[in-house]
Amino acid sequence: MVKGTIRFEQVLVDGSDTYWMESRPTEGGRSVVMRRTPDGSVEELTPQPYNARDRVHEYGGGAVAIRDGSVYFSNFDDNHLYVRSRDGRIRALTEDSKMRYADGEIDVARGHWVGVREDHTKSDIFAENTIVAVNTDGSGERVLVSGNDFYAFPRLSKDGTRLAYVTWNHPNMPWDDTELWTARVAEDGSLSDFEKVAGGDGQSILQPKWSPDGVLYYISDESNWWNIKRFKDGETETVAAMEADFTSPNWAFGQSDYDFIDASTIICNYTKNGLWHLAQIDTESGTLRPIESEYTSFSSIHTDGQRVVFLGGSPTSFPAVVMAKVNGSEPQVLQKSTELTIDPAYLSIPRSIEFPTENGKTAYGIYYRPTNPDYTAPEGEKPPLLVLSHGGPTSAASSVLSLAKQYWTSRGFAVLDVNYGGSTGYGREYRDRLKGQWGIVDVDDCSNGALYLAKRGEVDGKRLAIAGGSAGGYTTLASLVFRDVFNAGASYFGLSELEVFATETHKFESRYMDSLLGPYPQAKDVYYNRSPIHFTDQLSCPVAFFQGLDDKIVPPNQAELMVEALRKKGLPVSYVAFPGEGHGFRRAENIQRAQDGEFYFYSRVFGFEPAEHIDPIPIDNLDED
């Protein structure tokens, strides 16, 4: 699962070279910039101790920009913006470690890195977000756009005369309500003639891009679906109307779900029924032509007009950096996330399912049956079920081959990855089901998914577990406390006390609860009544907690409060803390410890003997008899 495995974060093209960012668990999660030249040689461009990753919005993303062979990157340890010149020299462009930089583009003519800056010099919770121009010779920087709470996607037109960007204000998140603006760029880089192009009134706009002929395109959910639109001759129009989402929520910077092969051809991805597809769009006729592919997941799509590169994966293939010629030649894998090969006989192939949920509605999920040719279940015994509640909570379950899921199915568990109401990929209306209903709709859908499979006789209704991380950890805890469906659970850096999160979290998410629960403190009673920590008397099953001690998004006290309450209640509880880890585990040994620890926990509370030795984790209140 972790050794020899890397995680891709971004892929880019520059000239004839292809670049990608990879995170290496074996190096403590360090992110590095890699370059592949046309002759097939691959080189690491950011050696130790550099870590090409940023902290803007805490989730980061978009840490790297490349132009003419020079690599501009944010460094995680000191937050400085660096440049690696074509001769290999690396030097800092900024000096203040309380400034953070992301989502930049290079303005060659003016010698500027233009991107998002997050200023923490005065406060973390009230950090100031702006669009800035940093001189690429390291001589200083200046603010170009300010005044709103957040900015993203600053994008220069091909001739450098116009800048487009997306902005929004509290209490909105970028999938709620954003605005698209443009400005004229003067010779010295200053901006004028600001114009609001689209957005507001509950419309989410993402990913503005300028076509080769200078037309501004963007993605908007004005029609209920995130479709590609454009602003041309003073009018906005949909390029290809479709009941599908062409992007996903903007949690991290650096998204690129479409690009231009030429002025009349877009290469893009879209998601429908839980699966992603690749397609071309004729911008003149609006015709969309799906491209047959072995992959079911696509991200970070870029093209130079001759070739297309993207991150791709499928139920039988690990994530990889993939290149395809626009003439339709067979895709070529440039870099695999792992050299590991697994006999397909051991792989559980997922299938999309839908099931009834509350109020006569339908919810969705991706279901994996237990699969291992070396073992046969006892006659008449049905498998335990592990329900996964994804984070976000606007994220979505993925069908890409995941050893974390195959870990369970190869050990006899069935797995249901639930796309509960609020998930992406089913339109704005489905995403909005969670507004004001967090802790209700998601909990109902996870519970009903488990009950649906148990009723069908596919799983053991007395061995139902649920697990999730971050917001998914909250859904896990809420499901265990407020419903009597699951028999065990595991929370990874999950929320348990919503009022604490509303008052102590970072700026990006500090008003997120307004839409999920209601404005605080006006809706204080809702926060209280949806917080699992206050209702541990309703909890009657074992729970394991896994927590990074350096987590700034969900502080450790969120888990520790719950653990202490369960200890006092006398329920089996485990708490495994990881020093040096933040919101999501990056170190190989910690990823393995958590995964094995969760399996060990279920083996003890469900009463089965693992087929392999697993280092135990401490479990309080476990009846040894």
mmCIF file of C-alpha atoms in Angstrom, residues 60 166 209 270 288 295:
data_model
loop_
_atom_site.group_PDB
_atom_site.id
_atom_site.type_symbol
_atom_site.label_atom_id
_atom_site.label_comp_id
_atom_site.label_asym_id
_atom_site.label_seq_id
_atom_site.Cartn_x
_atom_site.Cartn_y
_atom_site.Cartn_z
ATOM 1 C CA GLY A 60 -2.722 23.804 -0.793
ATOM 2 C CA VAL A 166 -12.478 33.969 -9.591
ATOM 3 C CA LYS A 209 -9.207 29.793 -19.231
ATOM 4 C CA TYR A 270 -16.933 14.828 -17.170
ATOM 5 C CA LEU A 288 -19.329 16.545 -27.582
ATOM 6 C CA TYR A 295 -9.509 4.905 -17.604
#
